[in-house]
PDB file of C-alpha atoms in Angstrom:
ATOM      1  CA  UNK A   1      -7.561  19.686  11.184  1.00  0.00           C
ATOM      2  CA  UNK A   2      -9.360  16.511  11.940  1.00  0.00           C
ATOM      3  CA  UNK A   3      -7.103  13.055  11.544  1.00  0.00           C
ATOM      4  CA  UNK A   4      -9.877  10.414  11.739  1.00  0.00           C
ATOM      5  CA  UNK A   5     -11.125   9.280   8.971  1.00  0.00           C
ATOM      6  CA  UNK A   6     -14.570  10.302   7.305  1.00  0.00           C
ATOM      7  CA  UNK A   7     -17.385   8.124   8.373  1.00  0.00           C
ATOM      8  CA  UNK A   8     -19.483   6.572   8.449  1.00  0.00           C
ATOM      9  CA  UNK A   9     -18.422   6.431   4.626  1.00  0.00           C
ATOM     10  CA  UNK A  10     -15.225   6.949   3.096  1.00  0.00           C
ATOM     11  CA  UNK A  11     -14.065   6.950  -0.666  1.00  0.00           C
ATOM     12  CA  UNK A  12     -11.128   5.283  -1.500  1.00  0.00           C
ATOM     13  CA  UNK A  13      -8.625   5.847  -4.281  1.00  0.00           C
ATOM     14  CA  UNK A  14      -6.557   2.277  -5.195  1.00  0.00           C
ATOM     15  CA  UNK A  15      -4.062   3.793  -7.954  1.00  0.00           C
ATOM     16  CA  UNK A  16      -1.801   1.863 -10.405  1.00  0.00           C
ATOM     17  CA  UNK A  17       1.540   3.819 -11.432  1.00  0.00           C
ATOM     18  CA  UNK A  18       2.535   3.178 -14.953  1.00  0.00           C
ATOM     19  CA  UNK A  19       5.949   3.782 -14.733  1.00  0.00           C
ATOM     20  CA  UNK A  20       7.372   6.225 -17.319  1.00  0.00           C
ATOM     21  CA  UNK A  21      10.392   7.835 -18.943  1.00  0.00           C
ATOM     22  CA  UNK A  22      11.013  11.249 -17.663  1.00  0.00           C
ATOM     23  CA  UNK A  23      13.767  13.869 -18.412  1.00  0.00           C
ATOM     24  CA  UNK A  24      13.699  15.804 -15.373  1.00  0.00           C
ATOM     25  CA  UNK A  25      12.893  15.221 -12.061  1.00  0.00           C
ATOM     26  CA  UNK A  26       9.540  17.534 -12.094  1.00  0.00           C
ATOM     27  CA  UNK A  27       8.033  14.961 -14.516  1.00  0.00           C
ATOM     28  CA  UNK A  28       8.005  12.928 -11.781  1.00  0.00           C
ATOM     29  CA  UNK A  29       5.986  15.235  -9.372  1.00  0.00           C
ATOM     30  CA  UNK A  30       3.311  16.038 -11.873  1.00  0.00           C
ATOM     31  CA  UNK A  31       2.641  12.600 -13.007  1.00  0.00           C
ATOM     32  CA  UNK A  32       2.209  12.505  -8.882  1.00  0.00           C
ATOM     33  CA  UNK A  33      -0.060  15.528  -9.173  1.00  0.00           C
ATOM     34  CA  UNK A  34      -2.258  14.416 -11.789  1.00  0.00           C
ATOM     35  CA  UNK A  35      -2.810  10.889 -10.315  1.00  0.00           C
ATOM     36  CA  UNK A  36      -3.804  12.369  -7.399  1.00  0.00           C
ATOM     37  CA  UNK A  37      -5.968  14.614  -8.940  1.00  0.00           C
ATOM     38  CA  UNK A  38      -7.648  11.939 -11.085  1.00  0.00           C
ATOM     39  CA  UNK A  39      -8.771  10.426  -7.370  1.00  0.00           C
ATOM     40  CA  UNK A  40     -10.030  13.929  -5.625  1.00  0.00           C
ATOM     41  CA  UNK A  41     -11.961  14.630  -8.815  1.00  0.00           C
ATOM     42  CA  UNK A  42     -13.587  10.996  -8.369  1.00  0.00           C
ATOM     43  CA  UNK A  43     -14.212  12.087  -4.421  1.00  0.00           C
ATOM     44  CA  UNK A  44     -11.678  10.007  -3.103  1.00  0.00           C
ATOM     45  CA  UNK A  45     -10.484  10.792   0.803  1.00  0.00           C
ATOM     46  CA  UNK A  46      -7.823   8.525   0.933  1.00  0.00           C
ATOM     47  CA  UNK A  47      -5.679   7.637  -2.160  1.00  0.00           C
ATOM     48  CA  UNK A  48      -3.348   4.887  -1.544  1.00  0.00           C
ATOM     49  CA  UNK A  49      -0.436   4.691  -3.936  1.00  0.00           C
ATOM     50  CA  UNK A  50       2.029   1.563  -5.063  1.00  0.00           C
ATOM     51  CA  UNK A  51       5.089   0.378  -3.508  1.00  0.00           C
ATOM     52  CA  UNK A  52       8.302   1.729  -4.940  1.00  0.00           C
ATOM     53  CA  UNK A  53       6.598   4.300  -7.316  1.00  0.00           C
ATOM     54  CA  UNK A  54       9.795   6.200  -7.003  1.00  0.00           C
ATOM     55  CA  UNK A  55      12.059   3.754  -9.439  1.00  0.00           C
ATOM     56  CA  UNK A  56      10.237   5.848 -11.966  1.00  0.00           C
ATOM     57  CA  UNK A  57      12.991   8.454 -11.317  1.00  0.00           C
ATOM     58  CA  UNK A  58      15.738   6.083 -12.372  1.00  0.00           C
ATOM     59  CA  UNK A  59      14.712   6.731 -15.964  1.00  0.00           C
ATOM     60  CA  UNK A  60      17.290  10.493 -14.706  1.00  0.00           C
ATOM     61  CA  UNK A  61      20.128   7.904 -14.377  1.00  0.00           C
ATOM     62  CA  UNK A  62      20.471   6.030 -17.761  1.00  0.00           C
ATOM     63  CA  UNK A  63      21.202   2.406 -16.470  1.00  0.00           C
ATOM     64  CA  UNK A  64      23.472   0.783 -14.355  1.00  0.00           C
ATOM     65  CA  UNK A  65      23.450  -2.574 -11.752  1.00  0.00           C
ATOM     66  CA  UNK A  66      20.685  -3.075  -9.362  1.00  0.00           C
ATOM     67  CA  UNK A  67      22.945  -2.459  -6.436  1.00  0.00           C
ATOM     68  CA  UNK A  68      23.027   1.160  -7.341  1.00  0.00           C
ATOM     69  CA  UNK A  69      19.375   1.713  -7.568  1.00  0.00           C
ATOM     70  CA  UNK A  70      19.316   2.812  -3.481  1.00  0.00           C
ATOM     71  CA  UNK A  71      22.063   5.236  -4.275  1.00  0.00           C
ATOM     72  CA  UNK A  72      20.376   7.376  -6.721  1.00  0.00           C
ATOM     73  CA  UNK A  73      16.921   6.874  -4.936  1.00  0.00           C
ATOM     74  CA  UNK A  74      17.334   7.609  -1.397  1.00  0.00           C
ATOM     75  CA  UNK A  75      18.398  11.182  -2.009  1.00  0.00           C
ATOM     76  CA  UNK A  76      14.823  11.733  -3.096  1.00  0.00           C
ATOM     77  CA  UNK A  77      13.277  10.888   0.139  1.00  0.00           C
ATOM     78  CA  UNK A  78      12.613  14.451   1.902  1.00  0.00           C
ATOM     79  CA  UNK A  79      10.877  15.747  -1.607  1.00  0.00           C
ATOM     80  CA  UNK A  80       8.764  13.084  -1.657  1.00  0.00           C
ATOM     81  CA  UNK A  81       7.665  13.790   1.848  1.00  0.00           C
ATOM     82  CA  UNK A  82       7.354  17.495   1.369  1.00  0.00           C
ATOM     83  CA  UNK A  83       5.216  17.114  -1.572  1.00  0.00           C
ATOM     84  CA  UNK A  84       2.921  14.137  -0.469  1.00  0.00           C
ATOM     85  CA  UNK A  85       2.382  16.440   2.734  1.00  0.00           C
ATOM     86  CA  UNK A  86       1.039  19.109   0.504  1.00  0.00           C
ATOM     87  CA  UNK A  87      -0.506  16.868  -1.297  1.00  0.00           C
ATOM     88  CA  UNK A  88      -2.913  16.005   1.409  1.00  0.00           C
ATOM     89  CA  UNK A  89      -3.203  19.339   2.810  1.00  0.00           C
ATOM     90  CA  UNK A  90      -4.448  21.342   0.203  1.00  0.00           C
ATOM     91  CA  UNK A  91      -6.885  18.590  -0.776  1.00  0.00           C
ATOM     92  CA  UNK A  92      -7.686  17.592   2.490  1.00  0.00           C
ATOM     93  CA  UNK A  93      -6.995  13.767   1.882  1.00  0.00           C
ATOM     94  CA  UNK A  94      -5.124  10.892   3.579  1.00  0.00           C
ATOM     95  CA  UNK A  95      -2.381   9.767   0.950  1.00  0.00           C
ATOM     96  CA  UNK A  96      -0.975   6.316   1.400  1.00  0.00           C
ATOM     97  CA  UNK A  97       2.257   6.836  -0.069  1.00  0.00           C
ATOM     98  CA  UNK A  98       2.921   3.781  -1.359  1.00  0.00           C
ATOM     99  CA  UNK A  99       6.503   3.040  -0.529  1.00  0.00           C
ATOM    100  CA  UNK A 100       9.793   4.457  -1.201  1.00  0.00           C
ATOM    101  CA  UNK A 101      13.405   4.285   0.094  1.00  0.00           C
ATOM    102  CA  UNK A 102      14.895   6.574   3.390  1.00  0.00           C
ATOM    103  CA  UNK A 103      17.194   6.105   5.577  1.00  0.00           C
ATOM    104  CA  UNK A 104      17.178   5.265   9.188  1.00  0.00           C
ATOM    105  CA  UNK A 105      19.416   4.946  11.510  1.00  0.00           C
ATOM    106  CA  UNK A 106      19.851   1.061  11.356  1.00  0.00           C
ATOM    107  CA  UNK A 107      20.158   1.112   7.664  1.00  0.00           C
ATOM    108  CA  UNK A 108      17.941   1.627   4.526  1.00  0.00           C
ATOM    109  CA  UNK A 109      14.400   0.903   4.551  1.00  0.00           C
ATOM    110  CA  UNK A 110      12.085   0.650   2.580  1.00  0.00           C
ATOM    111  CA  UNK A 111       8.752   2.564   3.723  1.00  0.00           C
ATOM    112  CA  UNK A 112       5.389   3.771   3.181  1.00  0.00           C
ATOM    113  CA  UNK A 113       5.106   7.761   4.052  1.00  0.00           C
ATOM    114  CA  UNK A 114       1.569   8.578   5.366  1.00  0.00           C
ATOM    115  CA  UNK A 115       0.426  11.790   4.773  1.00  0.00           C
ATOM    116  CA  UNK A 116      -2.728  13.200   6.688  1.00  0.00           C
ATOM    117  CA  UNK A 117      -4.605  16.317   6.106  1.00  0.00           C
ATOM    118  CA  UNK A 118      -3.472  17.874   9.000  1.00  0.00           C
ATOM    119  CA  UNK A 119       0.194  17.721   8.124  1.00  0.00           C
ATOM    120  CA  UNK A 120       0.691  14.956   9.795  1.00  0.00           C
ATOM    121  CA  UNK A 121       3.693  12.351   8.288  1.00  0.00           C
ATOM    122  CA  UNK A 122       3.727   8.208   9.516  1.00  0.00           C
ATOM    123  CA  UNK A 123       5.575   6.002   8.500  1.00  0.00           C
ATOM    124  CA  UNK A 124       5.431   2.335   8.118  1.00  0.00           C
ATOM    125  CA  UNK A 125       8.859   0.129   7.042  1.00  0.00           C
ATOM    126  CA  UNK A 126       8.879  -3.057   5.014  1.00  0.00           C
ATOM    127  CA  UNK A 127       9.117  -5.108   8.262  1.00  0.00           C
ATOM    128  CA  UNK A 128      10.128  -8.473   5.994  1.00  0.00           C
ATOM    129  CA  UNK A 129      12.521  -8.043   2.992  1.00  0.00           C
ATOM    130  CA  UNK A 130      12.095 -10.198   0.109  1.00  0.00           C
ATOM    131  CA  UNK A 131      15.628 -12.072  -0.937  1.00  0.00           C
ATOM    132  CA  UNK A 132      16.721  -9.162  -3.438  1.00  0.00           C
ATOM    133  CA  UNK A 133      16.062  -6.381  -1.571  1.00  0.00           C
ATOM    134  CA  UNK A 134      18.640  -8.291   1.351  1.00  0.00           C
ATOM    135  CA  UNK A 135      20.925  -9.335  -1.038  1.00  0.00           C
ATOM    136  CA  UNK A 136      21.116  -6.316  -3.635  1.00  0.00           C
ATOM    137  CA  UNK A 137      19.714  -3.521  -1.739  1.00  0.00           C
ATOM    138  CA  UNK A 138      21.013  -4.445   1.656  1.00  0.00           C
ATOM    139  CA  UNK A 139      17.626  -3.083   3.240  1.00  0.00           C
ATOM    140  CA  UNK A 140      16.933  -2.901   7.437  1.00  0.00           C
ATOM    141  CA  UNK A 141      13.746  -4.450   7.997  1.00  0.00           C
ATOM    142  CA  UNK A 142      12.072  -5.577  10.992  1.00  0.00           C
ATOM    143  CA  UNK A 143      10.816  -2.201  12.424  1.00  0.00           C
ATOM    144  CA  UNK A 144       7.182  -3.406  13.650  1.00  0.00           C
ATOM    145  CA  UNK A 145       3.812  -2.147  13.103  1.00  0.00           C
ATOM    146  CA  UNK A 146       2.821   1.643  13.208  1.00  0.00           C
ATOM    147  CA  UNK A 147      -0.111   3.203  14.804  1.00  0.00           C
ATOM    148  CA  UNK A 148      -1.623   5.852  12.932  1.00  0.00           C
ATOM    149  CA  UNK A 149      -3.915   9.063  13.971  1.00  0.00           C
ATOM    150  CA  UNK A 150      -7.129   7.158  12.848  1.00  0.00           C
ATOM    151  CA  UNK A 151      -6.223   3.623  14.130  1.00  0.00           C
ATOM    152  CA  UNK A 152      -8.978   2.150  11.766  1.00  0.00           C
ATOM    153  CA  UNK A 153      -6.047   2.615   8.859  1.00  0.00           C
ATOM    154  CA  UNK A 154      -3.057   0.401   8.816  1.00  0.00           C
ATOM    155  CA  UNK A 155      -0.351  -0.657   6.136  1.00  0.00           C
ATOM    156  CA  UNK A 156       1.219  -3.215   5.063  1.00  0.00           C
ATOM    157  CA  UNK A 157       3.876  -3.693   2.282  1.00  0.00           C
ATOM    158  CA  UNK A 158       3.824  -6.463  -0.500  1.00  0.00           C
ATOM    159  CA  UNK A 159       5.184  -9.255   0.791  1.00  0.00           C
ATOM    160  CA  UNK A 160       4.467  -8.297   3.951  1.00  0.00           C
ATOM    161  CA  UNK A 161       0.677  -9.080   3.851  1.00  0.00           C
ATOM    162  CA  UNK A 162       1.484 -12.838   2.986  1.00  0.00           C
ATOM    163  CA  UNK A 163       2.119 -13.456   6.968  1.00  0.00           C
ATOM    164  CA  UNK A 164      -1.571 -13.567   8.424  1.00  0.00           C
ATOM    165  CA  UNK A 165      -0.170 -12.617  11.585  1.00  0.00           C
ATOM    166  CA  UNK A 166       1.000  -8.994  10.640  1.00  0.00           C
ATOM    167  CA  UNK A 167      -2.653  -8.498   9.308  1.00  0.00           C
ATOM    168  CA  UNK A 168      -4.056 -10.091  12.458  1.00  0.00           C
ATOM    169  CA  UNK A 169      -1.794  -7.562  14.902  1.00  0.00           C
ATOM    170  CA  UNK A 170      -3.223  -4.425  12.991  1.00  0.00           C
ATOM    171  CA  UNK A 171      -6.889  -5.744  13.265  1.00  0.00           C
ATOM    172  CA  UNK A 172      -6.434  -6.423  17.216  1.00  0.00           C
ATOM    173  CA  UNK A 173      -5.303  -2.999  17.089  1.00  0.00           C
ATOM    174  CA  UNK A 174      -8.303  -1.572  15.748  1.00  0.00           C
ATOM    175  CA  UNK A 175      -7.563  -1.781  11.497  1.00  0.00           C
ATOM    176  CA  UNK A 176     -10.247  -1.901   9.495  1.00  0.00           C
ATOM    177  CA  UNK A 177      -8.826  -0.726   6.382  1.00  0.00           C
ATOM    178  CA  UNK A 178      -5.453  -2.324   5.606  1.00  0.00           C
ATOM    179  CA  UNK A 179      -3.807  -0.745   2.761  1.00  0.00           C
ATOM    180  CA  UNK A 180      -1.206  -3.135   0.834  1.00  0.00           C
ATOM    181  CA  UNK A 181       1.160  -1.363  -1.578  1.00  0.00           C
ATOM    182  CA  UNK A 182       2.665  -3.450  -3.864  1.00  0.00           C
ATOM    183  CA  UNK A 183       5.340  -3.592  -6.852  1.00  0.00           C
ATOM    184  CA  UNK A 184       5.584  -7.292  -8.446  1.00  0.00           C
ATOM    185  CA  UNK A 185       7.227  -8.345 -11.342  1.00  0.00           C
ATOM    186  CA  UNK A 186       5.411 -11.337 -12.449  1.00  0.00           C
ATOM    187  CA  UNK A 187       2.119 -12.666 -12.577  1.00  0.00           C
ATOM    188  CA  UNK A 188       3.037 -15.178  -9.656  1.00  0.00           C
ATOM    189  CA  UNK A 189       4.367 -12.725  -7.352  1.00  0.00           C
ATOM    190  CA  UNK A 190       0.886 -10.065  -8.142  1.00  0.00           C
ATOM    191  CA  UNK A 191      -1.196 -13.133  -7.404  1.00  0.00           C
ATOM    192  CA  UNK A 192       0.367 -13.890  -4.651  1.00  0.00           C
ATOM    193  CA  UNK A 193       0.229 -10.113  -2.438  1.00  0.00           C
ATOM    194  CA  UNK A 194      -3.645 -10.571  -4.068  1.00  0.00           C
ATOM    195  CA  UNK A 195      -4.972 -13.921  -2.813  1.00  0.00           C
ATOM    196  CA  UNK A 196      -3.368 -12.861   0.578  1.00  0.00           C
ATOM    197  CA  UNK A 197      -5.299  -9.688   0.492  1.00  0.00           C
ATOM    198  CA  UNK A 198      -8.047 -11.392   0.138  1.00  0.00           C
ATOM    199  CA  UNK A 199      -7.415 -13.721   2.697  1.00  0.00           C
ATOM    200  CA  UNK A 200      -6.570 -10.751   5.054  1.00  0.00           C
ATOM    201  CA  UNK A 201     -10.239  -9.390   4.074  1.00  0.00           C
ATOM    202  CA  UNK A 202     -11.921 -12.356   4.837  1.00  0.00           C
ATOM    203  CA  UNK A 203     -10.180 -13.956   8.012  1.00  0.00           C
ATOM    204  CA  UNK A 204     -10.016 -10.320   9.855  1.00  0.00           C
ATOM    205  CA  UNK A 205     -13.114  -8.795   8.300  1.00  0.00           C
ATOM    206  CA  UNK A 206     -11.618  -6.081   7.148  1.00  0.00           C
ATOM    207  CA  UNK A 207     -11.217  -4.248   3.863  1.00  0.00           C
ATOM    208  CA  UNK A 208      -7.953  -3.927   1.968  1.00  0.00           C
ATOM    209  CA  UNK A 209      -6.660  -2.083  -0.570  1.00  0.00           C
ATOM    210  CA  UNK A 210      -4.242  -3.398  -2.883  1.00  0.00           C
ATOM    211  CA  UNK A 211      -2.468  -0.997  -5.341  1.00  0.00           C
ATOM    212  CA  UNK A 212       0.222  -2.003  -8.039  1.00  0.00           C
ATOM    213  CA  UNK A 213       2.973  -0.219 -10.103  1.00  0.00           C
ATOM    214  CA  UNK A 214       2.467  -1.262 -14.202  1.00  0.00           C
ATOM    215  CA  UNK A 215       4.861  -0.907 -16.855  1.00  0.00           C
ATOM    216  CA  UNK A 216       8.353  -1.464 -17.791  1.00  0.00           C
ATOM    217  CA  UNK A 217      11.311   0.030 -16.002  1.00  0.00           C
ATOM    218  CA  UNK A 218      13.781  -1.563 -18.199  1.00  0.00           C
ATOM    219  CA  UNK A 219      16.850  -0.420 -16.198  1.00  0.00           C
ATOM    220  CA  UNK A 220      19.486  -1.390 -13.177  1.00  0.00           C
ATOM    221  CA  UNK A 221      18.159  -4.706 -14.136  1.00  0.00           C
ATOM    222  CA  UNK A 222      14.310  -4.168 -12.475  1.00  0.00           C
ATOM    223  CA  UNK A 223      11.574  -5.947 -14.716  1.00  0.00           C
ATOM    224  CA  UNK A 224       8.504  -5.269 -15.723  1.00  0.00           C
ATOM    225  CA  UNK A 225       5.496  -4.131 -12.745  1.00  0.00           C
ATOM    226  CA  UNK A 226       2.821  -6.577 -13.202  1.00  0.00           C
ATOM    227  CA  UNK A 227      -0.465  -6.094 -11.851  1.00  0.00           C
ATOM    228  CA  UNK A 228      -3.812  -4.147 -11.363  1.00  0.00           C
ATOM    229  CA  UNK A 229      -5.361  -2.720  -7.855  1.00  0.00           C
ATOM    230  CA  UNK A 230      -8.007  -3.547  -6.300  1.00  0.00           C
ATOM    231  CA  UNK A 231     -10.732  -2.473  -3.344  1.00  0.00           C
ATOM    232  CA  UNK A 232     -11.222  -5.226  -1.242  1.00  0.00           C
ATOM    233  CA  UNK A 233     -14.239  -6.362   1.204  1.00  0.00           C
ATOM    234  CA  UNK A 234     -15.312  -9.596   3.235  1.00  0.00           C
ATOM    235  CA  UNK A 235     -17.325 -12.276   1.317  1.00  0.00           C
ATOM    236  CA  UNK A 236     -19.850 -11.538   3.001  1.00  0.00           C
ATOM    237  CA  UNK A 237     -23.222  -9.441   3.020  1.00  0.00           C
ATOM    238  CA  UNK A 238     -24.078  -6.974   2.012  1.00  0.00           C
ATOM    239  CA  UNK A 239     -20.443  -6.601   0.491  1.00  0.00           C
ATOM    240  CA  UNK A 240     -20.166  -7.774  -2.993  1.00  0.00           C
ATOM    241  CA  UNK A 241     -20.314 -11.946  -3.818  1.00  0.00           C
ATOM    242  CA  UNK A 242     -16.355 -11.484  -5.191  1.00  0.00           C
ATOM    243  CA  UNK A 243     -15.535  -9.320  -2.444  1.00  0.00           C
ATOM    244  CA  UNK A 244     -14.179  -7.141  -5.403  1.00  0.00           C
ATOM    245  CA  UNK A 245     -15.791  -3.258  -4.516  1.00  0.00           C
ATOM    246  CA  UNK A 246     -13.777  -1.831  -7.645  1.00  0.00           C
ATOM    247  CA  UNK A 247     -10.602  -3.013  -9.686  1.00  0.00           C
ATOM    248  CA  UNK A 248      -8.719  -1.626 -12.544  1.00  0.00           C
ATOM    249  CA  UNK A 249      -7.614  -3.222 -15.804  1.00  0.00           C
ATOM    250  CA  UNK A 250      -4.714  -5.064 -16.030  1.00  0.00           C
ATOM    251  CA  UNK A 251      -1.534  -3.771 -16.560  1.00  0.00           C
ATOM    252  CA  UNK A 252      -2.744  -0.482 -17.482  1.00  0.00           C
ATOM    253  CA  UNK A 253      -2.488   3.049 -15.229  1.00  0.00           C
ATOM    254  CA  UNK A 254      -5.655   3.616 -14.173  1.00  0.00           C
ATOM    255  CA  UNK A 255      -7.465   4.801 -10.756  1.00  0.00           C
ATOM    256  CA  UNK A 256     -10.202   2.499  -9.091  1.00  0.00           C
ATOM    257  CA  UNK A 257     -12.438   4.042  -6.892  1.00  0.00           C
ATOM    258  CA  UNK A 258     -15.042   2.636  -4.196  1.00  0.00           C
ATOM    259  CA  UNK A 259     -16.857   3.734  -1.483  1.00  0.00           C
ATOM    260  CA  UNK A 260     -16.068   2.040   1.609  1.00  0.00           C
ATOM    261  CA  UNK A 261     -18.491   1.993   4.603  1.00  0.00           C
ATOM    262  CA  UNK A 262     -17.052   1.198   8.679  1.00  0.00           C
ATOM    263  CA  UNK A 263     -21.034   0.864   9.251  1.00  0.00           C
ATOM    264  CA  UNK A 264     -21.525  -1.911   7.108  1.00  0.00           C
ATOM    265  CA  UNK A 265     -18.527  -3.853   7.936  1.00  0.00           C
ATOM    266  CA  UNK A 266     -19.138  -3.619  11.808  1.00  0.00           C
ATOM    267  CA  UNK A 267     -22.795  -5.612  10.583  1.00  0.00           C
ATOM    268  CA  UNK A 268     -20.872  -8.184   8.487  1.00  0.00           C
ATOM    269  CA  UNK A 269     -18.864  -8.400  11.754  1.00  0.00           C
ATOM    270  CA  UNK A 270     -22.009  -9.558  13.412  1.00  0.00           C
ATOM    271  CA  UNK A 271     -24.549 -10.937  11.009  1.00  0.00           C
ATOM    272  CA  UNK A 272     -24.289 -14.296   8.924  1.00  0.00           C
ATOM    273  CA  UNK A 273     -23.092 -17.873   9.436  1.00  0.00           C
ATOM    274  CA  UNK A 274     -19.674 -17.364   8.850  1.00  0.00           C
ATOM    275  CA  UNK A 275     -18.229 -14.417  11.381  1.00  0.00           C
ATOM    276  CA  UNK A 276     -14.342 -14.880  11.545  1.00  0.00           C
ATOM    277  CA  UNK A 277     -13.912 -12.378  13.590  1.00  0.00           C
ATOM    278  CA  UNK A 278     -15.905 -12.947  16.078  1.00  0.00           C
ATOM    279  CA  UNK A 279     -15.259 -16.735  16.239  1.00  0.00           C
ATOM    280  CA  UNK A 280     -11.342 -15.615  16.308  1.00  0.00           C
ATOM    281  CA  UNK A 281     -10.158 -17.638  19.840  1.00  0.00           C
ATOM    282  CA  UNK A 282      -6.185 -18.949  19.932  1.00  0.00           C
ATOM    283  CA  UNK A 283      -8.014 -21.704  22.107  1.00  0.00           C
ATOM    284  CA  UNK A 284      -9.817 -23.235  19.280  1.00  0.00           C
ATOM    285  CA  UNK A 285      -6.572 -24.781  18.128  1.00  0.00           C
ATOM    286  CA  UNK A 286      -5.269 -27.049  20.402  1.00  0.00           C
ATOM    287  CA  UNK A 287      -2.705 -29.477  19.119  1.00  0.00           C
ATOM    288  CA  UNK A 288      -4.356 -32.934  20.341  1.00  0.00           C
ATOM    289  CA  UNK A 289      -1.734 -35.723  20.665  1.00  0.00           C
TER     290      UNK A 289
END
């Protein structure tokens, strides 16, 4: 099978996880299957899930301290790659799969499985941990950027789009779609992974996509996700004037859906007063003394 992307147009899938209380462990897979479905039967190619989604499996484990979260998770890593994989092969899709927890051999990570159509499986780590997940999780991070089959797709996770330069490394490399999976627990910290997003879209000229997990988790001491996705595109013609291509509702699972086109960016690229990208030079920025 084919591992570029569709083009010159490609529908993407932004999807916000509720979180909910399951029972048993195949509650968790067909709340999986159904999201996903939600975004093939809207035409999506790629469908780009939220960091973390798996904590919804904690629900199996009653409650307990925040340490132990990584314990009962990580088991569940080689599932979750078998069944994103045939995900994306039987519906011929690219699935972004958010983030969840494997292991590696310098530690834990935390990391976002790719899954291409062909049966392909990426993977990109959390490259900078927030404080918790140092302190409580005791996760390995800084594992660099990955280069995958189509290098026009790139992730990042959460926090990690807030440093311009990690953005800037993929688009060098050839990103124009920078997918941002991301589980916050307060307005502050949503707003945050969003205005950087944006930030990312304008200064590289690229589009992101910004997914969120929703909904209390209420257990090992992990809040309530805050947040809604969002489809991202330069401020720029002929893109939208909020730069906003689709964006679901608050707080609330839902699936947002937008056609994305590599044509149309590679004219914002070039047209206008404002072209970022092509006025990018390190030697504009002297420090005069």
């Amino acid at each position: 099978m084919d591992t570029s992307l569709p083009t010159p147009k490609t529908r993407v899938a932004a999807v916000s996880w509720g979180v909910r209380t399951i029972s048993h462990v195949d509650e968790f897979f067909q709340h999986c299957n159904s999201l996903t479905l939600e975004a093939v039967r809207g035409g999506a190619n790629i469908v780009v899930f939220p960091e973390l989604f798996e904590v919804e499996l904690l629900s199996l484990f009653g409650d307990g301290a925040e340490r132990d979260v990584v314990g009962h998770l990580l088991p569940f890593y080689d599932k979750l790659d078998e069944h994103l994989k045939q995900l994306a092969i039987s519906h011929n899709i690219v699935i972004v799969g958010g983030s969840y927890l494997r292991p590696h051999t310098k530690g834990t990570v935390n990391a976002s499985t790719i899954a291409w159509n062909s049966g392909a499986l990426l993977y990109q780590p959390k490259n900078c941990s927030t404080a918790w997940e140092k302190h409580q999780w005791k996760l390995h991070s800084e594992m660099g950027l990955q280069q995958l089959p189509d290098p026009r797709l790139g992730v990042l996770i959460c926090y990690d789009s807030e440093f311009p330069e990690a953005a800037r490394a993929l688009a060098e490399n050839g990103v124009e779609l920078l997918c941002v999976p991301s589980y916050c627990e307060s307005q502050h910290s949503h707003q945050r992974v969003l205005w950087s997003s944006m930030a990312r879209a304008v200064e590289n000229e690229q589009f992101v996509v910004h997914t969120s997990l929703v909904g209390p988790i209420e257990r090992f001491s992990l809040g309530t996700g805050y947040g809604r996705s969002t489809i991202i595109a330069p401020c720029k013609d002929p893109f939208p004037d909020s730069g906003f291509l689709a964006q679901s509702a608050l707080n609330e699972e839902s699936v947002a859906i937008a056609d994305i086109s590599f044509e149309d960016l590679a004219l914002c690229r070039t047209n206008g007063d404002a072209r970022p990208w092509s006025d990018r030079k390190v030697s504009n920025w002297p420090i005069l003394t």
